[in-house]
Amino acid sequence: MAVYEVTFPITDEAEILKLRAGDEVVVQGHIIGIRDRTQIRIFDQGVEPPMDLKGAFLLHTAPGVRKLDQGDARGAGSQEPQASPAVPSEMTGRPAANINPAISTSKYEPVCIGTTTSARMVRFTEPLGTQYGVRAICGKGGFPDVAIEPMQRLGMVYFAIVGGAAALETTQIEEIEEVAWEELMPECLWKFRVKDFGPLTVGIDAHGNSLYHDVQTAATKKLEELFARL
Amino acid sequence: MSVVAVDMRQTVEDAAAHLYVWALKDIPQDLRDALFAAADRETSIPGKRVLDTIVKNVQVADDNGNLVCQDTGIAVYTCRVGEHFPLHPTKIYEALKAGTERATLEHPLRSNAVHTITRENTGPNTGYRLPIVHWEFIADWDGLDVKCVPKGSGSENMSFLKMCVPADGVKGIKEFVLSSIVDAGGKPCPPGIVGVGIGGSADYAMYLAKEAIARPIGTRNADPHVAKLEEELYGLLNETGIGPMGLGGDVTVLNCHIEHADTHMTLNPVAVNYQCWAARRASVHIGADGSVDFDREA
């Protein structure tokens, strides 16, 4: 089992294809927080996500955050929190791409950011890959076997994080750079800049291997043996 | 007397506000010991990675004064109310609700409470029939014990009930518990505490399973028949190989606790309620004189 460092969003598919189930991975760069209601809005209600998800790493999360007032945000040396979305970029100093009514102008800081159970959201795996080019999904508890085939076909991986280890995870999130669909709080679309995010375990790789499948198969067989002893 | 009652309501509210946050940040020593022991004995590489990360996370939560887990859960309280405690349970409930709201707003904590149909947020971890309070009334006593168990959804979603028939016997109970934990896999954040409720009725069995997960780890049921079953299931569950976070390994559960009730001759209910590794709980004892004694280990 190898140990890798991968930076997201990826531009080279080889970064995903080299990973094998069981490998340890630490992530750098930017990751996108997403959850049940966010994906229901994208796929069931047909609303285009206001962030680029190509090559992205998605994290199943609904973070605990604190909204900063203007003074706090200035102290943090970041965005102009009171700027109206209608204000031109040259006046706010923010990139033009952020002038999108779905992107919040508010600034948030992490309080406690952890990860939720992935299995509830497995049906979004294939469209995330085909429609938006997502390359990695990270959560806890794993995906059922139905995710194995699309992940292999689309060159995607599932990363297992340690569920509940949120105090540690929070220290690995350097900044909440962007929040979209603020009205879904806390199930918004979040853009986090991370440093040494992990350790993660490759739960499902892009080659048809799933640790979850292997563990379930062995456990089901073991149950027969245990039942015979009862 | 009314002045005393008002003060006591405030005392209970203040205690509840502290209790909820404290439970989320500072896990009990018996849980710490169980997690350290699990990390020591796990032999699978992903399993060991998970447990080492958990141990590190507990340390970071201590160092940074942060929550152990981001899921502030659904606030569940267990109250033992003495017959002579000078505040009526209706007021105790109001105080627990107010304390939950204050803790959520003042920290701030993530608010998880939603209307079950509309899914709209209903308030700062409160709502219609939230928080959930379990009551026990104690004769010839004037105190109040409150235990706060913030219950995460990842593990609560892994709750199972089967109405076994008497002919299924104890074997049926064992098979159902084992199958449930294998089916749950990594979803409830193993290794945790498997709470089992047996006997009573369908609803009471699940209530007992919830009582079981709130006990200090490794405590045993006073009934020797039940205690023997706890030991046996604990051993069998760790033979399944599900392992930490379902990635495979030696440690699938930290322990198995069972609570029981006598039942109808034709009933054999078994309920499973899972508590994740972040098995948070904290208690307070409040005296009739308003004295407050916090106890993380109860």
Short mmCIF file of C-alpha atoms in Angstrom, two decimals:
data_model
loop_
_atom_site.label_atom_id
_atom_site.label_comp_id
_atom_site.label_asym_id
_atom_site.label_seq_id
_atom_site.Cartn_x
_atom_site.Cartn_y
_atom_site.Cartn_z
CA MET A 1 0.00 0.00 0.00
CA ALA A 2 1.60 3.20 -1.22
CA VAL A 3 1.47 6.70 0.24
CA TYR A 4 0.70 9.60 -2.15
CA GLU A 5 0.22 13.34 -2.10
CA VAL A 6 -2.27 14.62 -4.69
CA THR A 7 -3.18 18.24 -5.50
CA PHE A 8 -6.74 19.07 -6.57
CA PRO A 9 -8.30 19.96 -8.93
CA ILE A 10 -6.26 17.53 -10.99
CA THR A 11 -5.29 18.24 -14.57
CA ASP A 12 -3.55 14.93 -15.29
CA GLU A 13 -5.65 11.76 -15.16
CA ALA A 14 -2.56 9.79 -14.18
CA GLU A 15 -2.86 11.30 -10.69
CA ILE A 16 -6.09 9.29 -10.22
CA LEU A 17 -5.14 6.17 -12.17
CA LYS A 18 -2.02 5.54 -10.08
CA LEU A 19 -4.11 5.12 -6.91
CA ARG A 20 -5.07 1.65 -5.69
CA ALA A 21 -7.61 0.61 -3.07
CA GLY A 22 -5.91 0.69 0.34
CA ASP A 23 -3.35 3.38 -0.56
CA GLU A 24 -2.89 6.31 1.79
CA VAL A 25 -3.35 9.78 0.32
CA VAL A 26 -2.83 13.33 1.59
CA VAL A 27 -4.54 16.08 -0.41
CA GLN A 28 -3.41 19.63 -1.17
CA GLY A 29 -5.06 22.49 -3.07
CA HIS A 30 -8.79 23.11 -3.29
CA ILE A 31 -11.69 20.85 -2.42
CA ILE A 32 -15.44 21.35 -2.79
CA GLY A 33 -17.90 20.69 0.05
CA ILE A 34 -21.22 19.21 -1.06
CA ARG A 35 -24.09 17.35 0.57
CA ASP A 36 -27.57 15.86 0.07
CA ARG A 37 -29.52 19.06 -0.63
CA THR A 38 -26.76 20.52 -2.81
CA GLN A 39 -26.86 17.51 -5.11
CA ILE A 40 -30.66 17.31 -5.08
CA ARG A 41 -30.63 20.90 -6.35
CA ILE A 42 -28.12 20.14 -9.12
CA PHE A 43 -29.55 16.88 -10.40
CA ASP A 44 -33.19 16.68 -9.32
CA GLN A 45 -34.02 20.37 -9.73
CA GLY A 46 -31.67 20.92 -12.67
CA VAL A 47 -29.81 23.95 -11.31
CA GLU A 48 -26.29 24.41 -12.70
CA PRO A 49 -23.66 24.56 -9.93
CA PRO A 50 -22.01 28.00 -9.84
CA MET A 51 -18.53 26.48 -9.34
CA ASP A 52 -16.28 24.63 -11.76
CA LEU A 53 -16.17 20.96 -10.76
CA LYS A 54 -13.78 19.74 -13.47
CA GLY A 55 -11.08 17.56 -11.96
CA ALA A 56 -12.52 18.34 -8.55
CA PHE A 57 -12.32 16.61 -5.21
CA LEU A 58 -15.76 16.64 -3.53
CA LEU A 59 -16.12 16.30 0.23
CA HIS A 60 -19.39 15.11 1.78
CA THR A 61 -19.81 17.75 4.46
CA ALA A 62 -22.11 20.24 6.13
CA PRO A 63 -19.62 22.35 8.03
CA GLY A 64 -20.08 24.17 11.29
CA VAL A 65 -19.02 27.75 10.47
CA ARG A 66 -19.09 31.26 11.88
CA LYS A 67 -20.23 34.16 9.70
CA LEU A 68 -17.81 37.04 10.00
CA ASP A 69 -19.00 40.61 10.23
CA GLN A 70 -17.32 43.26 8.14
CA GLY A 71 -14.68 44.07 10.75
CA ASP A 72 -13.71 40.40 11.19
CA ALA A 73 -13.50 39.83 7.46
CA ARG A 74 -11.24 42.84 6.95
CA GLY A 75 -9.09 41.63 9.81
CA ALA A 76 -8.73 38.33 7.99
CA GLY A 77 -7.49 40.29 4.97
CA SER A 78 -9.91 38.69 2.58
CA GLN A 79 -13.00 39.54 0.55
CA GLU A 80 -15.19 42.60 0.91
CA PRO A 81 -18.12 41.05 2.71
CA GLN A 82 -20.59 43.87 2.18
CA ALA A 83 -20.06 44.20 -1.58
CA SER A 84 -23.24 43.75 -3.55
CA PRO A 85 -23.07 41.09 -6.25
CA ALA A 86 -24.02 43.82 -8.70
CA VAL A 87 -20.89 45.88 -7.98
CA PRO A 88 -18.40 45.57 -10.86
CA SER A 89 -15.24 43.63 -10.13
CA GLU A 90 -12.93 46.60 -10.60
CA MET A 91 -14.64 48.28 -7.65
CA THR A 92 -14.50 45.31 -5.28
CA GLY A 93 -11.17 43.91 -6.33
CA ARG A 94 -12.80 40.49 -6.64
CA PRO A 95 -12.46 38.39 -9.76
CA ALA A 96 -15.21 38.92 -12.31
CA ALA A 97 -16.03 35.21 -12.17
CA ASN A 98 -17.34 35.72 -8.64
CA ILE A 99 -20.02 38.18 -9.77
CA ASN A 100 -22.64 35.51 -9.65
CA PRO A 101 -25.75 35.92 -7.55
CA ALA A 102 -25.44 32.32 -6.36
CA ILE A 103 -22.02 33.01 -4.79
CA SER A 104 -22.30 34.59 -1.36
CA THR A 105 -20.57 37.86 -0.66
CA SER A 106 -20.35 36.90 3.01
CA LYS A 107 -17.20 35.55 4.57
CA TYR A 108 -17.22 32.48 6.79
CA GLU A 109 -14.59 30.92 9.01
CA PRO A 110 -14.47 27.26 10.07
CA VAL A 111 -15.73 26.30 13.53
CA CYS A 112 -15.86 22.54 13.12
CA ILE A 113 -15.72 20.82 9.75
CA GLY A 114 -16.21 17.10 9.45
CA THR A 115 -17.54 14.54 7.02
CA THR A 116 -20.88 12.82 6.63
CA THR A 117 -22.03 9.36 5.50
CA SER A 118 -21.54 8.95 1.75
CA ALA A 119 -23.89 6.08 1.00
CA ARG A 120 -26.95 8.37 0.99
CA MET A 121 -25.55 10.19 -2.04
CA VAL A 122 -24.26 7.32 -4.17
CA ARG A 123 -26.77 7.89 -6.99
CA PHE A 124 -25.09 11.19 -7.90
CA THR A 125 -21.72 9.53 -8.63
CA GLU A 126 -22.19 8.88 -12.35
CA PRO A 127 -23.68 12.29 -13.30
CA LEU A 128 -20.98 14.07 -11.28
CA GLY A 129 -18.42 12.30 -13.43
CA THR A 130 -20.12 12.50 -16.83
CA GLN A 131 -21.64 15.99 -16.61
CA TYR A 132 -19.06 17.84 -14.52
CA GLY A 133 -15.80 15.88 -14.70
CA VAL A 134 -15.52 15.29 -10.95
CA ARG A 135 -12.57 12.96 -10.25
CA ALA A 136 -12.70 12.25 -6.52
CA ILE A 137 -15.41 11.89 -3.92
CA CYS A 138 -14.46 11.80 -0.26
CA GLY A 139 -16.69 10.83 2.61
CA LYS A 140 -17.10 8.32 5.36
CA GLY A 141 -18.55 4.86 5.48
CA GLY A 142 -18.01 4.10 1.79
CA PHE A 143 -20.12 3.66 -1.31
CA PRO A 144 -22.06 0.48 -2.08
CA ASP A 145 -21.00 -1.66 -5.03
CA VAL A 146 -23.17 0.27 -7.49
CA ALA A 147 -20.46 2.97 -7.54
CA ILE A 148 -17.65 0.64 -8.63
CA GLU A 149 -18.51 0.42 -12.35
CA PRO A 150 -19.05 4.16 -13.04
CA MET A 151 -15.92 5.05 -11.07
CA GLN A 152 -13.89 2.64 -13.18
CA ARG A 153 -15.44 3.84 -16.45
CA LEU A 154 -15.05 7.54 -15.62
CA GLY A 155 -11.68 7.43 -13.88
CA MET A 156 -12.91 8.42 -10.43
CA VAL A 157 -11.88 7.41 -6.92
CA TYR A 158 -13.60 7.30 -3.54
CA PHE A 159 -11.52 8.45 -0.59
CA ALA A 160 -12.38 7.23 2.91
CA ILE A 161 -11.85 9.80 5.60
CA VAL A 162 -12.11 9.08 9.32
CA GLY A 163 -15.68 9.98 10.17
CA GLY A 164 -16.03 12.11 13.26
CA ALA A 165 -12.40 13.26 13.27
CA ALA A 166 -13.56 16.82 12.73
CA ALA A 167 -11.31 18.63 15.20
CA LEU A 168 -8.31 17.44 13.17
CA GLU A 169 -10.00 17.98 9.80
CA THR A 170 -10.78 21.59 10.73
CA THR A 171 -7.07 22.33 11.27
CA GLN A 172 -6.37 21.14 7.71
CA ILE A 173 -8.75 23.68 6.16
CA GLU A 174 -6.80 26.87 5.64
CA GLU A 175 -9.68 29.01 4.38
CA ILE A 176 -13.27 28.92 3.22
CA GLU A 177 -12.72 30.73 -0.07
CA GLU A 178 -16.24 30.64 -1.48
CA VAL A 179 -19.79 29.77 -0.48
CA ALA A 180 -22.58 29.26 -3.01
CA TRP A 181 -26.28 28.68 -2.37
CA GLU A 182 -26.05 30.17 1.10
CA GLU A 183 -29.80 29.61 1.57
CA LEU A 184 -29.14 25.86 1.87
CA MET A 185 -26.99 26.47 4.98
CA PRO A 186 -25.25 24.33 6.06
CA GLU A 187 -25.72 22.21 2.91
CA CYS A 188 -24.25 24.89 0.63
CA LEU A 189 -21.60 24.42 -2.02
CA TRP A 190 -18.30 25.25 -0.30
CA LYS A 191 -14.84 25.90 -1.69
CA PHE A 192 -12.08 25.15 0.81
CA ARG A 193 -8.34 25.64 0.47
CA VAL A 194 -6.65 22.76 2.29
CA LYS A 195 -3.20 21.81 3.50
CA ASP A 196 -2.17 18.21 4.22
CA PHE A 197 -5.79 17.05 4.15
CA GLY A 198 -5.92 13.49 5.47
CA PRO A 199 -4.77 10.84 5.94
CA LEU A 200 -7.29 9.41 3.48
CA THR A 201 -7.57 5.79 2.38
CA VAL A 202 -8.46 4.91 -1.21
CA GLY A 203 -11.70 3.01 -0.60
CA ILE A 204 -12.66 2.51 -4.26
CA ASP A 205 -10.11 2.97 -7.04
CA ALA A 206 -10.55 3.60 -10.77
CA HIS A 207 -9.68 0.00 -11.60
CA GLY A 208 -12.76 -1.74 -10.20
CA ASN A 209 -11.42 -2.44 -6.71
CA SER A 210 -13.40 -1.62 -3.57
CA LEU A 211 -12.22 -2.23 -0.01
CA TYR A 212 -15.87 -2.05 1.06
CA HIS A 213 -16.83 -4.83 -1.34
CA ASP A 214 -13.93 -6.98 -0.13
CA VAL A 215 -14.70 -6.41 3.56
CA GLN A 216 -18.45 -7.09 3.09
CA THR A 217 -17.79 -10.27 1.11
CA ALA A 218 -15.43 -11.60 3.78
CA ALA A 219 -17.77 -10.56 6.63
CA THR A 220 -20.79 -12.22 5.01
CA LYS A 221 -18.81 -15.45 4.68
CA LYS A 222 -17.62 -15.11 8.28
CA LEU A 223 -21.23 -14.69 9.46
CA GLU A 224 -22.12 -18.14 8.15
CA GLU A 225 -19.31 -19.57 10.23
CA LEU A 226 -20.36 -17.59 13.32
CA PHE A 227 -24.03 -18.59 12.94
CA ALA A 228 -23.02 -22.25 12.78
CA ARG A 229 -21.29 -21.83 16.15
CA LEU A 230 -24.30 -20.26 17.92
CA MET B 1 -41.61 28.99 46.99
CA SER B 2 -42.09 30.49 43.55
CA VAL B 3 -38.78 32.36 43.86
CA VAL B 4 -36.97 29.09 44.58
CA ALA B 5 -38.67 27.46 41.56
CA VAL B 6 -37.55 30.24 39.22
CA ASP B 7 -33.95 29.99 40.43
CA MET B 8 -33.96 26.22 40.03
CA ARG B 9 -35.25 26.52 36.47
CA GLN B 10 -32.34 28.82 35.70
CA THR B 11 -29.91 26.44 37.40
CA VAL B 12 -31.10 23.55 35.23
CA GLU B 13 -30.96 25.70 32.07
CA ASP B 14 -27.41 26.87 32.82
CA ALA B 15 -26.36 23.29 33.54
CA ALA B 16 -27.91 22.03 30.30
CA ALA B 17 -26.22 24.77 28.23
CA HIS B 18 -22.84 23.78 29.68
CA LEU B 19 -23.53 20.06 29.44
CA TYR B 20 -24.26 19.99 25.71
CA VAL B 21 -21.06 21.80 24.70
CA TRP B 22 -18.95 19.95 27.26
CA ALA B 23 -20.21 16.57 26.03
CA LEU B 24 -19.27 17.52 22.46
CA LYS B 25 -15.73 18.58 23.37
CA ASP B 26 -14.44 16.42 26.19
CA ILE B 27 -15.13 12.71 25.79
CA PRO B 28 -15.15 10.49 28.90
CA GLN B 29 -12.01 8.77 30.16
CA ASP B 30 -13.42 5.26 29.68
CA LEU B 31 -13.94 6.07 25.98
CA ARG B 32 -10.42 7.49 25.66
CA ASP B 33 -9.01 4.33 27.25
CA ALA B 34 -11.05 2.11 24.92
CA LEU B 35 -9.90 4.03 21.82
CA PHE B 36 -6.23 3.95 22.87
CA ALA B 37 -6.49 0.21 23.56
CA ALA B 38 -8.13 -0.34 20.17
CA ALA B 39 -5.34 1.57 18.39
CA ASP B 40 -2.80 -0.60 20.20
CA ARG B 41 -4.29 -3.91 19.21
CA GLU B 42 -5.48 -3.22 15.64
CA THR B 43 -3.33 -5.06 13.07
CA SER B 44 -4.84 -4.06 9.70
CA ILE B 45 -3.05 -1.17 7.99
CA PRO B 46 -6.16 0.93 7.08
CA GLY B 47 -7.70 0.08 10.46
CA LYS B 48 -4.60 1.18 12.35
CA ARG B 49 -4.49 4.38 10.23
CA VAL B 50 -8.08 5.13 11.23
CA LEU B 51 -7.55 4.52 14.95
CA ASP B 52 -4.30 6.53 15.07
CA THR B 53 -6.17 9.41 13.39
CA ILE B 54 -9.00 9.12 15.93
CA VAL B 55 -6.55 9.26 18.85
CA LYS B 56 -4.84 12.30 17.27
CA ASN B 57 -8.24 13.94 16.70
CA VAL B 58 -9.18 13.59 20.37
CA GLN B 59 -5.88 15.28 21.29
CA VAL B 60 -6.47 18.12 18.78
CA ALA B 61 -9.99 18.66 20.17
CA ASP B 62 -8.46 18.99 23.66
CA ASP B 63 -5.68 21.32 22.49
CA ASN B 64 -7.91 23.60 20.40
CA GLY B 65 -11.00 23.44 22.58
CA ASN B 66 -12.91 22.25 19.52
CA LEU B 67 -15.69 19.70 19.11
CA VAL B 68 -14.56 16.10 18.73
CA CYS B 69 -17.03 15.58 15.85
CA GLN B 70 -18.84 18.17 13.71
CA ASP B 71 -22.16 16.36 14.08
CA THR B 72 -23.64 18.04 17.13
CA GLY B 73 -26.31 15.42 16.80
CA ILE B 74 -29.79 15.35 18.11
CA ALA B 75 -29.78 16.39 21.77
CA VAL B 76 -30.94 13.47 23.89
CA TYR B 77 -31.21 13.83 27.67
CA THR B 78 -31.87 11.20 30.28
CA CYS B 79 -33.35 12.60 33.49
CA ARG B 80 -33.59 10.85 36.83
CA VAL B 81 -35.93 13.02 38.87
CA GLY B 82 -36.26 12.58 42.60
CA GLU B 83 -39.74 12.53 44.07
CA HIS B 84 -38.93 15.61 46.16
CA PHE B 85 -36.90 17.61 43.62
CA PRO B 86 -38.30 21.17 43.80
CA LEU B 87 -38.92 21.71 40.06
CA HIS B 88 -41.71 20.05 38.13
CA PRO B 89 -40.64 17.99 35.07
CA THR B 90 -42.57 20.37 32.78
CA LYS B 91 -40.20 23.12 33.92
CA ILE B 92 -37.19 20.81 33.71
CA TYR B 93 -38.10 20.19 30.07
CA GLU B 94 -38.39 23.93 29.38
CA ALA B 95 -35.00 24.48 31.00
CA LEU B 96 -33.33 21.70 28.97
CA LYS B 97 -34.78 23.12 25.77
CA ALA B 98 -33.64 26.65 26.61
CA GLY B 99 -30.19 25.37 27.56
CA THR B 100 -29.87 23.48 24.26
CA GLU B 101 -30.79 26.64 22.33
CA ARG B 102 -28.35 28.80 24.28
CA ALA B 103 -25.48 26.35 23.78
CA THR B 104 -26.20 26.24 20.05
CA LEU B 105 -26.35 30.01 19.61
CA GLU B 106 -23.60 31.02 22.01
CA HIS B 107 -20.87 28.57 20.88
CA PRO B 108 -22.10 28.53 17.98
CA LEU B 109 -22.94 24.90 17.19
CA ARG B 110 -24.28 23.59 13.90
CA SER B 111 -28.07 23.44 14.07
CA ASN B 112 -29.36 20.12 12.77
CA ALA B 113 -33.05 20.24 13.63
CA VAL B 114 -35.49 20.22 10.70
CA HIS B 115 -39.22 19.62 10.17
CA THR B 116 -39.47 15.97 9.22
CA ILE B 117 -41.60 16.66 6.10
CA THR B 118 -40.52 20.10 4.86
CA ARG B 119 -36.87 19.61 5.95
CA GLU B 120 -36.75 23.29 6.92
CA ASN B 121 -34.57 24.14 9.91
CA THR B 122 -36.74 24.51 13.02
CA GLY B 123 -34.40 26.25 15.41
CA PRO B 124 -31.13 26.04 17.31
CA ASN B 125 -31.15 22.24 17.72
CA THR B 126 -34.69 22.40 19.04
CA GLY B 127 -38.13 21.99 17.51
CA TYR B 128 -41.40 20.18 17.99
CA ARG B 129 -40.61 17.40 20.49
CA LEU B 130 -36.90 18.27 20.34
CA PRO B 131 -34.78 17.86 22.38
CA ILE B 132 -35.69 14.30 23.29
CA VAL B 133 -35.87 13.62 27.02
CA HIS B 134 -36.16 10.23 28.68
CA TRP B 135 -37.57 10.27 32.20
CA GLU B 136 -37.12 8.10 35.23
CA PHE B 137 -38.67 9.00 38.59
CA ILE B 138 -36.97 8.06 41.84
CA ALA B 139 -38.85 7.63 45.13
CA ASP B 140 -37.55 9.07 48.44
CA TRP B 141 -34.98 11.38 46.78
CA ASP B 142 -34.79 15.12 46.22
CA GLY B 143 -32.10 15.33 43.52
CA LEU B 144 -31.97 15.49 39.71
CA ASP B 145 -29.48 13.70 37.42
CA VAL B 146 -29.29 14.82 33.80
CA LYS B 147 -27.21 12.93 31.25
CA CYS B 148 -26.70 14.54 27.84
CA VAL B 149 -26.03 12.22 24.91
CA PRO B 150 -25.67 14.17 21.64
CA LYS B 151 -26.54 11.47 19.11
CA GLY B 152 -24.95 11.69 15.68
CA SER B 153 -27.04 10.81 12.65
CA GLY B 154 -24.49 8.53 11.00
CA SER B 155 -24.87 6.05 13.81
CA GLU B 156 -28.56 6.73 14.53
CA ASN B 157 -29.36 5.88 10.89
CA MET B 158 -27.94 2.44 11.68
CA SER B 159 -30.78 1.44 14.02
CA PHE B 160 -32.57 -1.85 13.54
CA LEU B 161 -35.60 -3.60 15.00
CA LYS B 162 -36.73 -7.19 14.59
CA MET B 163 -39.72 -8.81 16.20
CA CYS B 164 -38.17 -12.24 16.66
CA VAL B 165 -40.58 -14.95 17.75
CA PRO B 166 -40.06 -17.01 20.90
CA ALA B 167 -39.01 -20.01 18.77
CA ASP B 168 -36.06 -17.92 17.45
CA GLY B 169 -34.75 -17.91 21.01
CA VAL B 170 -31.51 -16.23 22.05
CA LYS B 171 -29.92 -17.55 18.86
CA GLY B 172 -32.28 -15.32 16.87
CA ILE B 173 -31.22 -12.32 18.93
CA LYS B 174 -27.53 -13.03 18.33
CA GLU B 175 -28.01 -13.55 14.59
CA PHE B 176 -29.93 -10.31 14.22
CA VAL B 177 -27.34 -8.24 16.10
CA LEU B 178 -24.47 -9.73 14.09
CA SER B 179 -26.24 -9.29 10.72
CA SER B 180 -27.18 -5.71 11.59
CA ILE B 181 -23.59 -4.71 12.36
CA VAL B 182 -22.25 -6.38 9.22
CA ASP B 183 -24.93 -4.65 7.09
CA ALA B 184 -24.10 -1.30 8.72
CA GLY B 185 -20.46 -1.70 7.63
CA GLY B 186 -18.52 1.55 7.89
CA LYS B 187 -21.54 3.86 7.92
CA PRO B 188 -22.00 4.27 11.72
CA CYS B 189 -18.31 5.21 12.26
CA PRO B 190 -17.04 2.00 13.88
CA PRO B 191 -15.59 1.04 16.27
CA GLY B 192 -18.41 2.12 18.55
CA ILE B 193 -20.80 0.82 21.16
CA VAL B 194 -23.51 -1.59 20.05
CA GLY B 195 -26.59 -0.97 22.15
CA VAL B 196 -29.11 -3.79 22.24
CA GLY B 197 -32.59 -3.70 23.74
CA ILE B 198 -34.40 -6.99 24.27
CA GLY B 199 -37.87 -7.75 25.55
CA GLY B 200 -40.63 -5.30 26.42
CA SER B 201 -42.44 -4.13 23.27
CA ALA B 202 -41.23 -2.82 19.90
CA ASP B 203 -40.92 0.79 21.06
CA TYR B 204 -39.54 -0.10 24.47
CA ALA B 205 -36.88 -2.40 23.02
CA MET B 206 -35.51 0.52 20.98
CA TYR B 207 -35.68 2.79 24.02
CA LEU B 208 -33.66 0.21 25.96
CA ALA B 209 -31.11 -0.02 23.14
CA LYS B 210 -30.61 3.74 23.44
CA GLU B 211 -30.22 3.44 27.22
CA ALA B 212 -27.57 0.78 26.61
CA ILE B 213 -25.33 3.00 24.46
CA ALA B 214 -25.29 5.69 27.17
CA ARG B 215 -23.61 3.46 29.75
CA PRO B 216 -19.89 3.74 30.55
CA ILE B 217 -18.00 1.41 28.22
CA GLY B 218 -17.72 -2.20 29.31
CA THR B 219 -20.13 -1.95 32.23
CA ARG B 220 -22.21 -5.08 32.51
CA ASN B 221 -25.91 -5.67 33.01
CA ALA B 222 -26.79 -6.66 36.59
CA ASP B 223 -28.68 -9.73 35.34
CA PRO B 224 -26.08 -12.51 34.83
CA HIS B 225 -27.99 -14.00 31.86
CA VAL B 226 -27.86 -10.65 30.09
CA ALA B 227 -24.25 -9.93 31.09
CA LYS B 228 -23.20 -13.28 29.62
CA LEU B 229 -24.91 -12.38 26.34
CA GLU B 230 -23.12 -9.01 26.31
CA GLU B 231 -19.74 -10.72 26.62
CA GLU B 232 -20.55 -13.28 23.96
CA LEU B 233 -21.82 -10.73 21.44
CA TYR B 234 -18.86 -8.43 22.09
CA GLY B 235 -16.50 -11.24 21.12
CA LEU B 236 -18.52 -12.37 18.10
CA LEU B 237 -18.93 -8.82 16.73
CA ASN B 238 -15.17 -8.35 16.68
CA GLU B 239 -14.80 -11.55 14.66
CA THR B 240 -16.78 -10.08 11.74
CA GLY B 241 -13.73 -8.23 10.37
CA ILE B 242 -15.68 -5.04 9.48
CA GLY B 243 -12.99 -3.04 11.28
CA PRO B 244 -12.46 0.69 11.89
CA MET B 245 -14.60 2.81 9.51
CA GLY B 246 -15.54 -0.42 7.70
CA LEU B 247 -12.11 -0.66 6.06
CA GLY B 248 -11.42 -4.09 7.57
CA GLY B 249 -9.68 -5.04 10.79
CA ASP B 250 -9.76 -6.55 14.24
CA VAL B 251 -11.70 -3.85 16.09
CA THR B 252 -15.29 -3.53 14.86
CA VAL B 253 -16.87 -2.54 18.19
CA LEU B 254 -15.59 -1.07 21.45
CA ASN B 255 -18.20 -3.05 23.33
CA CYS B 256 -21.74 -4.39 23.38
CA HIS B 257 -24.24 -3.27 26.03
CA ILE B 258 -27.67 -4.80 26.52
CA GLU B 259 -30.69 -3.53 28.45
CA HIS B 260 -33.69 -5.78 28.88
CA ALA B 261 -37.29 -5.81 30.03
CA ASP B 262 -39.66 -8.66 30.72
CA THR B 263 -42.01 -9.24 27.84
CA HIS B 264 -45.14 -11.03 26.61
CA MET B 265 -44.91 -14.82 26.31
CA THR B 266 -45.33 -14.54 22.53
CA LEU B 267 -42.88 -11.64 22.02
CA ASN B 268 -39.10 -11.66 21.52
CA PRO B 269 -38.22 -8.15 20.30
CA VAL B 270 -34.62 -7.15 19.62
CA ALA B 271 -33.52 -3.61 18.85
CA VAL B 272 -30.06 -2.40 17.86
CA ASN B 273 -28.97 1.20 18.34
CA TYR B 274 -25.41 2.02 17.33
CA GLN B 275 -23.23 4.62 19.00
CA CYS B 276 -20.25 5.85 16.95
CA TRP B 277 -16.66 5.90 18.27
CA ALA B 278 -17.27 9.53 19.32
CA ALA B 279 -19.58 8.19 22.02
CA ARG B 280 -20.19 11.49 23.71
CA ARG B 281 -21.93 11.78 27.03
CA ALA B 282 -21.78 14.05 30.06
CA SER B 283 -23.82 14.26 33.25
CA VAL B 284 -24.77 16.67 35.97
CA HIS B 285 -26.18 16.07 39.43
CA ILE B 286 -28.34 18.89 40.77
CA GLY B 287 -29.28 18.96 44.44
CA ALA B 288 -32.50 20.26 45.96
CA ASP B 289 -30.46 23.19 47.31
CA GLY B 290 -29.39 24.14 43.78
CA SER B 291 -25.89 22.66 44.08
CA VAL B 292 -24.45 21.59 40.72
CA ASP B 293 -21.94 18.78 40.31
CA PHE B 294 -20.76 18.00 36.78
CA ASP B 295 -19.63 14.44 36.15
CA ARG B 296 -18.12 13.45 32.82
CA GLU B 297 -17.81 9.79 33.78
CA ALA B 298 -21.39 8.93 34.82
#
